[in-house]
C-alpha positions as a Markdown table, in Angstrom:
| # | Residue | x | y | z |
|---|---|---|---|---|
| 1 | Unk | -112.9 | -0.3 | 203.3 |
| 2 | Unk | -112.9 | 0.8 | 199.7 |
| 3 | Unk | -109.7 | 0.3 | 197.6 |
| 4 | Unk | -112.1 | 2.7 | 195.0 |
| 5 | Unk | -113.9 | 5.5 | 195.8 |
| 6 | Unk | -116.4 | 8.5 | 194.3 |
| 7 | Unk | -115.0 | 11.3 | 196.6 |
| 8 | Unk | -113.2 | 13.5 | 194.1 |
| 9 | Unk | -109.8 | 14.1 | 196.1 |
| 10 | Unk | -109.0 | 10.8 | 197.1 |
| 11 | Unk | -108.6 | 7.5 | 195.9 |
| 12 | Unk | -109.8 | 4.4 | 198.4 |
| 13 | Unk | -111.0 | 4.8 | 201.6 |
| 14 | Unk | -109.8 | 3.2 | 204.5 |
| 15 | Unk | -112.2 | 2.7 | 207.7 |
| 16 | Unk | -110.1 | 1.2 | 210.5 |
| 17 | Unk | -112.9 | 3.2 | 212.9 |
| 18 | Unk | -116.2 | 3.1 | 212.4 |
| 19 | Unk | -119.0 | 6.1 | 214.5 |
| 20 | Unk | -119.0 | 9.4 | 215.5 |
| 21 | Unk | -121.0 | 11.9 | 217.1 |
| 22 | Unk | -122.6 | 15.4 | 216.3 |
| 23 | Unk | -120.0 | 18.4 | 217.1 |
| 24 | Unk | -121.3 | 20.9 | 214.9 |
| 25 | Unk | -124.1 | 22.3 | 212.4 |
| 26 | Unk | -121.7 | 20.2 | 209.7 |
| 27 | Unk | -122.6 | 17.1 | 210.8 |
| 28 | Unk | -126.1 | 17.7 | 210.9 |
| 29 | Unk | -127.2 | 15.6 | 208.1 |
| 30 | Unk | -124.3 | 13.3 | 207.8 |
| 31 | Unk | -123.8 | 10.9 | 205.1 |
| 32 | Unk | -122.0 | 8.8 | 207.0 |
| 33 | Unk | -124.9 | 8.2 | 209.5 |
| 34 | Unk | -127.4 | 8.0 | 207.1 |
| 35 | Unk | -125.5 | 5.2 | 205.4 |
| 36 | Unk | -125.0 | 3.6 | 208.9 |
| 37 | Unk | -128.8 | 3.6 | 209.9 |
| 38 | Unk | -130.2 | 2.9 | 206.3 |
| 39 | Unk | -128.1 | 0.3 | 203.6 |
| 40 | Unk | -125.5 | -0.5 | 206.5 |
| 41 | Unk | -127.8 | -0.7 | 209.6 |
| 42 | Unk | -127.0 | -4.5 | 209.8 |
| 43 | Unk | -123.3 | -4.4 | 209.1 |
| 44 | Unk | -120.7 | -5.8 | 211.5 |
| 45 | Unk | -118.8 | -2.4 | 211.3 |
| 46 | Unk | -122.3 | -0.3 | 211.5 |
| 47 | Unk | -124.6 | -1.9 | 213.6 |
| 48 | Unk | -126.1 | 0.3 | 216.1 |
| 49 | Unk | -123.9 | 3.2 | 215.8 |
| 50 | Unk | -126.5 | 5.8 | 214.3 |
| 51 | Unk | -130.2 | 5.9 | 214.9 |
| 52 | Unk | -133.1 | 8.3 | 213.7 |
| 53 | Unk | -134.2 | 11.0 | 215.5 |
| 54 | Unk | -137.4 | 12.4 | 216.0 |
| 55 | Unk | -137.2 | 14.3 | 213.1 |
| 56 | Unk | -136.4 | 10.8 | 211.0 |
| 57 | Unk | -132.5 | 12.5 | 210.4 |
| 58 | Unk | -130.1 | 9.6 | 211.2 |
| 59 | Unk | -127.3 | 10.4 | 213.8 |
| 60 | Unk | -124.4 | 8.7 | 215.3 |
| 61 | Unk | -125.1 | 7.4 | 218.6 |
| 62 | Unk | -121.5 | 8.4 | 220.0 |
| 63 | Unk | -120.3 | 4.6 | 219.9 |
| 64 | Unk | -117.2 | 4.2 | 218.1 |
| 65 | Unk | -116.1 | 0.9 | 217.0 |
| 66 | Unk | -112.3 | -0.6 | 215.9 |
| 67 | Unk | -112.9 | -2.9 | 212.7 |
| 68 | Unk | -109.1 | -4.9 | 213.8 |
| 69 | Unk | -110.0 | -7.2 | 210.5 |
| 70 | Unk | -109.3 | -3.9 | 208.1 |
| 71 | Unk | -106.7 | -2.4 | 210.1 |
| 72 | Unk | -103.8 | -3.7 | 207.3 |
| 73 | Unk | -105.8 | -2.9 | 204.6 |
| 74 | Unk | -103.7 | -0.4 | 203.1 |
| 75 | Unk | -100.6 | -2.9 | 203.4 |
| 76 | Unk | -102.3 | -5.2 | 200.9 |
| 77 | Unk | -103.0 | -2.2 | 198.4 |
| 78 | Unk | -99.6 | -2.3 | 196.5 |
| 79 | Unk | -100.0 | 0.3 | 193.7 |
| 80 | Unk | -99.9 | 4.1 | 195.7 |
| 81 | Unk | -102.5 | 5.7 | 196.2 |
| 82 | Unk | -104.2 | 8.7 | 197.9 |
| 83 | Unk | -106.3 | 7.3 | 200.9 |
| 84 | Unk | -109.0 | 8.9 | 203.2 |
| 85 | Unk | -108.7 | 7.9 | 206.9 |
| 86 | Unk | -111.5 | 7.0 | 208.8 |
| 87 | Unk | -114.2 | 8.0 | 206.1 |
| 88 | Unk | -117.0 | 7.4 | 208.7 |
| 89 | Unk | -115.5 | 8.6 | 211.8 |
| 90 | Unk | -113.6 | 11.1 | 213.0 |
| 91 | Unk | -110.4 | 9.1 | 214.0 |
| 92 | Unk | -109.7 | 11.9 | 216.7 |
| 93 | Unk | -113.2 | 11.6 | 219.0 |
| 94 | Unk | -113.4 | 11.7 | 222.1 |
| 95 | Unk | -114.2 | 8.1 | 222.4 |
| 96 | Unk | -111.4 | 6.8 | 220.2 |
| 97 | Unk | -109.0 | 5.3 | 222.3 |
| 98 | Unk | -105.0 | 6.0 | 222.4 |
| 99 | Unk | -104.2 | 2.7 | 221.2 |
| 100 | Unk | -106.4 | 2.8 | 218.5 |
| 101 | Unk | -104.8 | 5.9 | 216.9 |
| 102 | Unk | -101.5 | 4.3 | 217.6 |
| 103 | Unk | -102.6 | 1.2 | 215.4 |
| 104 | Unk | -103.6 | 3.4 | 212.4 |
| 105 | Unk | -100.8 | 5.7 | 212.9 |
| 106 | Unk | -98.2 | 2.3 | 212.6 |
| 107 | Unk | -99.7 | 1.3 | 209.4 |
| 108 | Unk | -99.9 | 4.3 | 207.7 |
| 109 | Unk | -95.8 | 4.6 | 209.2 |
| 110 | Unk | -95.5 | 1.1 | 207.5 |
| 111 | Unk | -97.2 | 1.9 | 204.1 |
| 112 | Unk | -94.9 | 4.5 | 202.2 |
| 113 | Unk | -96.0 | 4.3 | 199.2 |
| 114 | Unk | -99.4 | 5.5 | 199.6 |
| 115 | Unk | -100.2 | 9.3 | 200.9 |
| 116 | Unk | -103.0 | 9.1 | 203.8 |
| 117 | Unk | -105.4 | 11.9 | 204.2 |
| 118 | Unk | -106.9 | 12.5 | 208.0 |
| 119 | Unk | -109.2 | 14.6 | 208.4 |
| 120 | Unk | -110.9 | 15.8 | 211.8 |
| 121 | Unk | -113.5 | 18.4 | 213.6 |
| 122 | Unk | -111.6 | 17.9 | 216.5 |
| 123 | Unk | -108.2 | 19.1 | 215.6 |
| 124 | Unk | -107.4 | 20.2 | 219.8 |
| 125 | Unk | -106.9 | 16.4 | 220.2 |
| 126 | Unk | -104.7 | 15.6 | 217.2 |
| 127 | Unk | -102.4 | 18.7 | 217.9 |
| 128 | Unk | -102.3 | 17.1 | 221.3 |
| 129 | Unk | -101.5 | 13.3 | 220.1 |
| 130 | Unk | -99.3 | 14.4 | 217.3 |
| 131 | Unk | -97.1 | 17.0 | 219.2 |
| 132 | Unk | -96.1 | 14.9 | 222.1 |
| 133 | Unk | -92.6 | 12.9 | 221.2 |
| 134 | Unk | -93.3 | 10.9 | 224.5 |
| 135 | Unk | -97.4 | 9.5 | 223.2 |
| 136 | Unk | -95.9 | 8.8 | 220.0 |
| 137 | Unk | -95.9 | 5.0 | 220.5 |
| 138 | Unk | -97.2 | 4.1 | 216.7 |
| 139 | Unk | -93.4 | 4.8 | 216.1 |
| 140 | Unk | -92.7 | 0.9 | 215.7 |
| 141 | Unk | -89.2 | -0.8 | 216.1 |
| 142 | Unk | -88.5 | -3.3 | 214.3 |
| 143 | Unk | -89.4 | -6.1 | 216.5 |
| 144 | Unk | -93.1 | -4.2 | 216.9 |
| 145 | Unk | -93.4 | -4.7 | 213.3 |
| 146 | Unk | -92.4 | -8.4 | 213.4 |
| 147 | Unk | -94.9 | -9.5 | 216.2 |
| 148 | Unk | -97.1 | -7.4 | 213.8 |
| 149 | Unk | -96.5 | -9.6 | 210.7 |
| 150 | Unk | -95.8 | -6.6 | 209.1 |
| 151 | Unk | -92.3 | -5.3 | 207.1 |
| 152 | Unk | -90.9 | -1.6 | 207.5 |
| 153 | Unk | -91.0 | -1.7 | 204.2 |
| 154 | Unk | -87.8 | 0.9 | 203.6 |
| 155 | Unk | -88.1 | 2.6 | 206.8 |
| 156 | Unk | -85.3 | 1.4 | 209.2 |
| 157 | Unk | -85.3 | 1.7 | 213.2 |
| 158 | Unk | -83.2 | 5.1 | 212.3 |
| 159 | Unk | -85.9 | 5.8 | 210.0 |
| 160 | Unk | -88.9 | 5.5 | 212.8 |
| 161 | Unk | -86.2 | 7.7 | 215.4 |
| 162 | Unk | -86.0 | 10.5 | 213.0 |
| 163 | Unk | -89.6 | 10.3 | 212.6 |
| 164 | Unk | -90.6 | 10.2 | 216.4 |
| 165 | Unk | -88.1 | 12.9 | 216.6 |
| 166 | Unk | -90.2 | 15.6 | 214.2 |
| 167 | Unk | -93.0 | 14.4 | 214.9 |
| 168 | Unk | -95.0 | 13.6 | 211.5 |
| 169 | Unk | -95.1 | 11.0 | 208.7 |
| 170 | Unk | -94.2 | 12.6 | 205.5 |
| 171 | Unk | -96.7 | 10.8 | 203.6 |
| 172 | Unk | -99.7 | 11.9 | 206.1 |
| 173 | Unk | -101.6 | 14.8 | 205.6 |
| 174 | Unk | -103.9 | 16.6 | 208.4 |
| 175 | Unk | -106.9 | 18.0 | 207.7 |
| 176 | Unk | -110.0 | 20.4 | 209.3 |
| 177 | Unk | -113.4 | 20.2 | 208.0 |
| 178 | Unk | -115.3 | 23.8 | 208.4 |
| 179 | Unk | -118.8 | 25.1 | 207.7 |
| 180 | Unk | -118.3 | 28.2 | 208.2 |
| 181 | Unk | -116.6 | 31.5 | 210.1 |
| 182 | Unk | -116.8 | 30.2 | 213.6 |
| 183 | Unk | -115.7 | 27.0 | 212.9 |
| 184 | Unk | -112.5 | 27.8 | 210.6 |
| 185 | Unk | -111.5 | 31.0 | 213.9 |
| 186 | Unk | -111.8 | 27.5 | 216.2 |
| 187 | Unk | -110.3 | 24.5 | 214.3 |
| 188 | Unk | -107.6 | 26.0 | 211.7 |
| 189 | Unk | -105.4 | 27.6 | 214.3 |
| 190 | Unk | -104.5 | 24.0 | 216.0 |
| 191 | Unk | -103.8 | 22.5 | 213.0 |
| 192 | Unk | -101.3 | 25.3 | 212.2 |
| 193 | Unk | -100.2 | 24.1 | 215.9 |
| 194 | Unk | -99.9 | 20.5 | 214.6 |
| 195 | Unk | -96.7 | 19.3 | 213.0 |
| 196 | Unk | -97.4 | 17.8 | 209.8 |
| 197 | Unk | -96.2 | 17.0 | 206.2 |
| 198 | Unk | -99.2 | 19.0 | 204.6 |
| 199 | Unk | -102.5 | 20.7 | 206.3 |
| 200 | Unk | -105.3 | 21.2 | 204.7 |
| 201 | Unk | -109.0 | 22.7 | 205.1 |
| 202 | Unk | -112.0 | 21.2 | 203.8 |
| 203 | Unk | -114.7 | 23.4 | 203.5 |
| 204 | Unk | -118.1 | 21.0 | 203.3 |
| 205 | Unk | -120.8 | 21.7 | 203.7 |
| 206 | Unk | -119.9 | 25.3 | 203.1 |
| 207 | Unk | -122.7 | 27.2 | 205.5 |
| 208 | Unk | -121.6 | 30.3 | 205.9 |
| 209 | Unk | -118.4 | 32.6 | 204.4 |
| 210 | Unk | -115.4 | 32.3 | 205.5 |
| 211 | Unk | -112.2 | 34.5 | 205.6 |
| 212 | Unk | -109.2 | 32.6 | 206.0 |
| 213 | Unk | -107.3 | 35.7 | 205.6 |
| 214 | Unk | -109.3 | 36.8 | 209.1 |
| 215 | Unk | -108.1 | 33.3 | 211.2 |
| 216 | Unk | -106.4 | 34.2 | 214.3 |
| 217 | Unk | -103.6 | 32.3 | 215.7 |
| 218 | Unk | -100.4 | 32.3 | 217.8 |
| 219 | Unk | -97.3 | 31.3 | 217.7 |
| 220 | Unk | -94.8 | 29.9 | 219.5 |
| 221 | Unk | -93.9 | 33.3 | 221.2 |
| 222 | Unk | -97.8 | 33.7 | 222.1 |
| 223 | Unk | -97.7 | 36.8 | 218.8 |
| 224 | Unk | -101.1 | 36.6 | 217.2 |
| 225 | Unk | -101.1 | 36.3 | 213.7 |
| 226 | Unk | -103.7 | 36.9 | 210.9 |
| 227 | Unk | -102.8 | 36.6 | 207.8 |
| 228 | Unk | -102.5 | 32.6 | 207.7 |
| 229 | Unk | -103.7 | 32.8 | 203.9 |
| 230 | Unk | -101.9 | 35.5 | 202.1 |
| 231 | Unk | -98.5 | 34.7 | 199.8 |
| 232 | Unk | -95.9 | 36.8 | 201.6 |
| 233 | Unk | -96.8 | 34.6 | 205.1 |
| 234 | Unk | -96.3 | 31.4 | 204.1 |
| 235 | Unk | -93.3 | 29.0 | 203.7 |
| 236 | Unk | -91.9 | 28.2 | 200.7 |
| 237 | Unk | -90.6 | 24.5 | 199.8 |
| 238 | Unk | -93.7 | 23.2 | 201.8 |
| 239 | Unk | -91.7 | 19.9 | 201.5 |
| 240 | Unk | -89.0 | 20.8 | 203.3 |
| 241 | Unk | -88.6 | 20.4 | 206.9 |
| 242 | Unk | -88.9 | 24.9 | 207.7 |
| 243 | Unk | -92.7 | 23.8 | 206.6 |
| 244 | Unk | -92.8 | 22.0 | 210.3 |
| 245 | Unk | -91.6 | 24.9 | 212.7 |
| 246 | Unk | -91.8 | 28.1 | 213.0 |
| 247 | Unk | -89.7 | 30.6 | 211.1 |
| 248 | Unk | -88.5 | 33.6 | 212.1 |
| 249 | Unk | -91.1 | 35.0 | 211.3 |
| 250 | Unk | -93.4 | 33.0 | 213.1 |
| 251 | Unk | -95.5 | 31.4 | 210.2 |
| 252 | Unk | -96.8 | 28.6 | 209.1 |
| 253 | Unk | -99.0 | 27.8 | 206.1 |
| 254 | Unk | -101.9 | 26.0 | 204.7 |
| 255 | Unk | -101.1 | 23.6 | 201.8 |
| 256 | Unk | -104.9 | 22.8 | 200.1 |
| 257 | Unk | -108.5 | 24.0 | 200.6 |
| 258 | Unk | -111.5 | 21.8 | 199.5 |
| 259 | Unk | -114.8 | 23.1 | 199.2 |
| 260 | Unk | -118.1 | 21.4 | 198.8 |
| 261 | Unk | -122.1 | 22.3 | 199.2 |
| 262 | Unk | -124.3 | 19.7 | 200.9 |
| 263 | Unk | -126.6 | 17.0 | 199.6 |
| 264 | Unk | -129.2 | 14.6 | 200.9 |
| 265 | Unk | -132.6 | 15.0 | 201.2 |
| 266 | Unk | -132.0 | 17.7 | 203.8 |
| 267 | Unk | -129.0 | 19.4 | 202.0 |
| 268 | Unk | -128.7 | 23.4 | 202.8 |
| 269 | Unk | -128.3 | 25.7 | 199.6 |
| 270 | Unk | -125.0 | 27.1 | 199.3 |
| 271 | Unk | -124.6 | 30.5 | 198.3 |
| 272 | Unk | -122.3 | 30.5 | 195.1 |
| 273 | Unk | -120.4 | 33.4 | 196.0 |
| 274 | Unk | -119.1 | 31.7 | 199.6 |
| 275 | Unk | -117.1 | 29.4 | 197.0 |
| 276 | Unk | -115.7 | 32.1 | 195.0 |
| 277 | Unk | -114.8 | 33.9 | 197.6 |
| 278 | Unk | -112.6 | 31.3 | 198.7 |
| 279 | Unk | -111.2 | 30.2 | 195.2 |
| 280 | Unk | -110.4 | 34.1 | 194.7 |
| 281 | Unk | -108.4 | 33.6 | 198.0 |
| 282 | Unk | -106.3 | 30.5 | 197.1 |
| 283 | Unk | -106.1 | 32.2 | 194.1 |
| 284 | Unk | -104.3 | 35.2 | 195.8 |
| 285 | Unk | -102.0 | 33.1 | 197.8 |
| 286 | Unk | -101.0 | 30.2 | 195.2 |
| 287 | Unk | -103.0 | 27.9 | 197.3 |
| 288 | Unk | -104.5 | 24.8 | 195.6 |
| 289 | Unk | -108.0 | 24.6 | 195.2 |
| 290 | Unk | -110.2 | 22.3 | 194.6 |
| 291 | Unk | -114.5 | 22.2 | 193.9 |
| 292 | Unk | -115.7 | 19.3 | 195.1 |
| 293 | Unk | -119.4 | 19.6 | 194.5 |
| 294 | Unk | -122.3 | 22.4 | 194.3 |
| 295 | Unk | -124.4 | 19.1 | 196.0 |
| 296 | Unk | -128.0 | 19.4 | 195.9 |
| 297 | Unk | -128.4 | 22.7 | 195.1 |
| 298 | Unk | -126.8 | 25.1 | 191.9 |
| 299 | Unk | -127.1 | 28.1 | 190.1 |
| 300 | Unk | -127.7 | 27.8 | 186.6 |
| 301 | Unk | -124.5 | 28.6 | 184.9 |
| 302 | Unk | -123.2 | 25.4 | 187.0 |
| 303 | Unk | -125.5 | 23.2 | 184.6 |
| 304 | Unk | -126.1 | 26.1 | 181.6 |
| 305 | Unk | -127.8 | 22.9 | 179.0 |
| 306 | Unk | -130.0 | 21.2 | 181.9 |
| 307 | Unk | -133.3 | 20.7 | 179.4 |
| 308 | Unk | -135.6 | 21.2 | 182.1 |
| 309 | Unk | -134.6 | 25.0 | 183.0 |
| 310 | Unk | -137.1 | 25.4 | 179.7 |
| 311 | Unk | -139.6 | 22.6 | 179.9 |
| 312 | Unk | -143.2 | 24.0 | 180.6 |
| 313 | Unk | -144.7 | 22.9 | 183.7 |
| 314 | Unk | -141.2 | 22.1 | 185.4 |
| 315 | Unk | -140.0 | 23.9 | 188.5 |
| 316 | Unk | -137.4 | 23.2 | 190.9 |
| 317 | Unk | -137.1 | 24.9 | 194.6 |
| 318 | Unk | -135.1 | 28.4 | 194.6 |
| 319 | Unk | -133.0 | 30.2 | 197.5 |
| 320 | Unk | -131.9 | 33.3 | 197.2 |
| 321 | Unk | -129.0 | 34.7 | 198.4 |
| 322 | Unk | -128.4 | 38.8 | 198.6 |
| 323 | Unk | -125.5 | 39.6 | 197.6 |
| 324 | Unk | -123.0 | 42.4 | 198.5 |
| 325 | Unk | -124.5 | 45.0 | 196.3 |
| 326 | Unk | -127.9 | 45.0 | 198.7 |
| 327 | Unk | -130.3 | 44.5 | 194.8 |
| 328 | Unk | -128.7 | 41.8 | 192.9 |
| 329 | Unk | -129.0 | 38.3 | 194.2 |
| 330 | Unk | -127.4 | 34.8 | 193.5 |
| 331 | Unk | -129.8 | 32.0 | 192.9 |
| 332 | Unk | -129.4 | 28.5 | 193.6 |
| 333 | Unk | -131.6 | 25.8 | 192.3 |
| 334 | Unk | -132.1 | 22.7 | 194.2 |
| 335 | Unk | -131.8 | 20.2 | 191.0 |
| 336 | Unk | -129.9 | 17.2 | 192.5 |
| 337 | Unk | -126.7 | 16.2 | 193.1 |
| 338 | Unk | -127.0 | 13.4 | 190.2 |
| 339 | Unk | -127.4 | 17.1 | 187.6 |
| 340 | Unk | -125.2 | 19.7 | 189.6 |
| 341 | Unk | -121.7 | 18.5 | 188.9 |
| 342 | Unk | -118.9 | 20.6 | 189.6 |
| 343 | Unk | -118.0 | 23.7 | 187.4 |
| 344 | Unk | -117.6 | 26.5 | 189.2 |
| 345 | Unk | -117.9 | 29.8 | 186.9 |
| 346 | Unk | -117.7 | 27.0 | 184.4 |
| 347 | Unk | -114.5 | 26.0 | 185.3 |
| 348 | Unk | -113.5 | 22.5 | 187.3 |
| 349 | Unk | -111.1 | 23.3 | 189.8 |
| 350 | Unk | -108.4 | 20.2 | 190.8 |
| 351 | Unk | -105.8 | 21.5 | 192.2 |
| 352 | Unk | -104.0 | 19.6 | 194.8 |
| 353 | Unk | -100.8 | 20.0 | 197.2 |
| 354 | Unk | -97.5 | 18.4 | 196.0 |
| 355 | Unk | -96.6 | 15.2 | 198.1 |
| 356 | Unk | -94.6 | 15.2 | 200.9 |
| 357 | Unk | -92.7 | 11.8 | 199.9 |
């Protein structure tokens, strides 16, 4: 929908699917819905797919809705670029239709040149779509293409076999959003299940801490494995086509963790050290990392020369975290997401995976 965006690891976003519906505590205050039942209540692609609750916090309704008039979007967009799928929606609900995913799926097979970012809280669906050869019917033939309108673009009918065959696009990369513990035990290891060119975590709104070193999962000879973020378990040459099956030793491997705290009006406080913990951890395993925002809420070293930490009279709400030691205790701030930014430990942390192209 937008060929520019705000959101710091992406560059447009493309919303060929519109709605959603609440699946865990990180949806709770979505932006997505708030922006569907406030500035975009009356737009074609929006209209009557979130409502307020009781509690006046907007929420999707469950209706999902397939915006056909910016499905080639991304074909018109000629300079590359780094594109979020399905920015409000999760193009993998339960109410999404086959066909639907197929549509996307043949565009971003069409489109090359740009690199396609899909992420999902229901990743038991997309290991399921993307790991049967048989549903992969976005794998177009030429003549699909044609009654299309569309070109291949470089791809050849050899091109789309090969492609069927493994499985993945190479310029398509799979994503989990977390919160927290619970939710990265659940929805990292099918990911891990899902063949793909790169998999990555996003970690926002961070509610809780999370071990990715702690993830359970198994392998294709039912082993369980634990150590899904440490150096020695993962695959080198991520770009290669050992990053799509299972080595020897039964690994495979993350490629990028994002992490973010909340906003809105109803954003939860973020306890700095949850982020740090899981910089120190990508750290550890070469992992890219990147900080998206504190949100809302942020300790004061995040913003060290905010003027009003010293005005008289001005006072902003406080949470306070304890921290390991049992005494000490991080503080966060709630000072606005216009005033957070993004240093963490006054650093800003970009990193991101190499592309798969």
């Amino acid at each position: 929908m937008a060929d520019k965006t705000k959101i710091e690891w992406t560059d447009a976003t493309w919303n060929p699917v519109t709605g959603c519906s609440l699946v865990s505590e990180g949806c709770r205050y979505c932006y997505a819905a708030a922006l569907a039942a406030s500035r975009l209540k009356n737009h074609p692609s929006r209209k009557g797919l979130a409502k307020r609750n009781a509690a006046g916090v907007a929420q999707f309704t469950g209706e999902v809705r397939f915006n056909e008039k910016w499905i080639d979007q991304p074909l018109r967009w000629r300079k590359p670029r780094r594109i979020f799928v399905c920015a409000h929606a999760d193009l993998f609900h339960e109410n999404v239709p086959d066909e639907w995913i197929d549509k996307v799926f043949a565009v971003m097979a069409l489109c090359p040149q740009h690199t396609f970012q899909v992420l999902t809280k229901r990743p038991e669906r997309m290991r399921k779509y993307l790991s049967d050869v048989h549903a992969a019917r976005w794998m177009l033939i030429e003549g699909d293409a044609s009654a299309m309108g569309f070109e291949p673009r470089g791809l050849d009918n050899d091109g789309f076999d090969w492609l069927a065959y493994k499985g993945f696009l190479p310029n398509v990369w799979l994503g989990v959003s977390i919160e927290d513990q619970p939710t990265a035990d659940t929805r990292i290891p099918y990911l891990l299940e899902t063949p793909a060119a790169v998999r990555f975590v996003s970690a926002e709104p961070l509610l809780g801490a999370v071990d990715l070193t702690a993830v359970e999962w198994k392998d294709e000879d039912a082993e369980v494995r634990s150590n899904v973020l440490t150096a020695e378990a993962w695959i080198d040459n991520s770009c290669s086509a050992s990053a799509y099956v299972n080595e020897a030793d039964g690994m495979t491997r993350l490629d990028w963790v994002i992490v973010g705290g909340e906003s809105g009006d109803h954003a939860r406080a973020m306890d700095p050290q949850w982020a740090r913990t899981l910089r120190d951890q990508c750290s550890a395993a070469g992992v890219p990392f990147l900080f998206k925002q504190w949100g809302v809420w942020a300790p004061r070293n995040a913003v060290p020369d905010l003027p009003e930490w010293n005005a008289p009279g001005i006072q902003f709400d406080v949470h306070a975290y304890p921290s390991k030691e049992g005494d000490a205790r991080n503080f966060v701030w709630r000072i606005g997401k216009g005033r957070t930014g993004r240093l963490l430990d006054g650093v800003t942390h970009d990193g991101f995976p190499e592309a798969c192209l």
